[in-house]
CSV table of C-alpha atoms in Angstrom, one decimal:
chain,number,residue,atom,x,y,z
A,1,MET,CA,0.0,0.0,0.0
A,2,LYS,CA,1.3,3.5,-0.9
A,3,ASN,CA,0.1,6.9,0.2
A,4,ASN,CA,0.5,10.5,-0.6
A,5,ILE,CA,0.7,11.9,2.9
A,6,LYS,CA,3.8,13.9,2.1
A,7,VAL,CA,2.1,15.6,-0.8
A,8,GLU,CA,-1.0,16.4,1.3
A,9,ARG,CA,1.2,17.7,4.1
A,10,ALA,CA,2.9,20.0,1.6
A,11,ILE,CA,-0.4,21.2,0.2
A,12,HIS,CA,-1.7,21.9,3.7
A,13,ASN,CA,1.7,23.2,5.0
A,14,ILE,CA,1.8,20.8,7.9
A,15,THR,CA,5.0,19.4,9.2
A,16,GLN,CA,5.5,15.7,10.2
A,17,ALA,CA,5.7,16.8,13.8
A,18,LYS,CA,2.4,18.8,13.6
A,19,LEU,CA,0.6,16.0,11.9
A,20,ALA,CA,1.9,13.5,14.5
A,21,GLU,CA,0.7,15.8,17.3
A,22,ILE,CA,-2.8,16.2,15.8
A,23,ILE,CA,-3.4,12.4,15.4
A,24,GLY,CA,-1.5,11.3,18.5
A,25,VAL,CA,1.5,9.4,17.1
A,26,SER,CA,5.2,10.1,17.0
A,27,ARG,CA,6.9,12.0,14.1
A,28,GLN,CA,8.8,8.8,13.4
A,29,THR,CA,5.4,7.0,12.7
A,30,ILE,CA,4.5,9.7,10.2
A,31,ASN,CA,7.9,9.3,8.6
A,32,ALA,CA,7.5,5.5,8.4
A,33,MET,CA,4.1,5.9,6.8
A,34,GLU,CA,5.5,8.3,4.2
A,35,LEU,CA,8.3,5.9,3.4
A,36,ASN,CA,5.7,3.0,3.0
A,37,LYS,CA,7.4,1.2,5.9
A,38,TYR,CA,4.4,1.3,8.1
A,39,VAL,CA,0.8,0.6,7.2
A,40,PRO,CA,-1.5,2.6,9.5
A,41,SER,CA,-4.5,1.3,11.4
A,42,THR,CA,-7.9,2.1,10.0
A,43,VAL,CA,-8.4,4.6,12.8
A,44,LEU,CA,-5.1,6.4,11.9
A,45,ALA,CA,-6.0,6.4,8.2
A,46,LEU,CA,-9.4,7.9,9.0
A,47,LYS,CA,-7.9,10.6,11.2
A,48,ILE,CA,-5.5,11.5,8.4
A,49,SER,CA,-8.2,11.6,5.8
A,50,GLU,CA,-10.3,13.9,8.0
A,51,ILE,CA,-7.3,16.3,8.5
A,52,PHE,CA,-6.8,16.5,4.7
A,53,LYS,CA,-10.5,16.5,4.0
A,54,LYS,CA,-10.3,13.8,1.5
A,55,PRO,CA,-11.6,10.2,1.3
A,56,VAL,CA,-9.2,7.6,2.6
A,57,ASN,CA,-8.7,6.0,-0.8
A,58,GLU,CA,-7.4,9.3,-2.2
A,59,ILE,CA,-4.6,9.3,0.4
A,60,PHE,CA,-3.9,5.5,0.7
A,61,PHE,CA,-4.0,3.3,-2.3
A,62,LEU,CA,-3.1,-0.3,-3.2
A,63,GLU,CA,-0.3,-1.2,-5.5
A,64,ASP,CA,-0.4,-4.1,-8.0
A,65,GLY,CA,0.1,-7.2,-6.0
A,66,ASP,CA,-1.4,-5.9,-2.8
């Protein structure tokens, strides 16, 4: 699964640290998600989609083979 969290953060001018603070995780967790090394829980994915005001599947998407 891939995501465009980094792009959305740039559009909304939100740092990794600020996003982490808003959703209650560490900055390292945000970094791991952006590098596709960590797949977020459904709750985290929904929180992120609410912050960016987009459906979850516009932020997180499957790759071929997922």
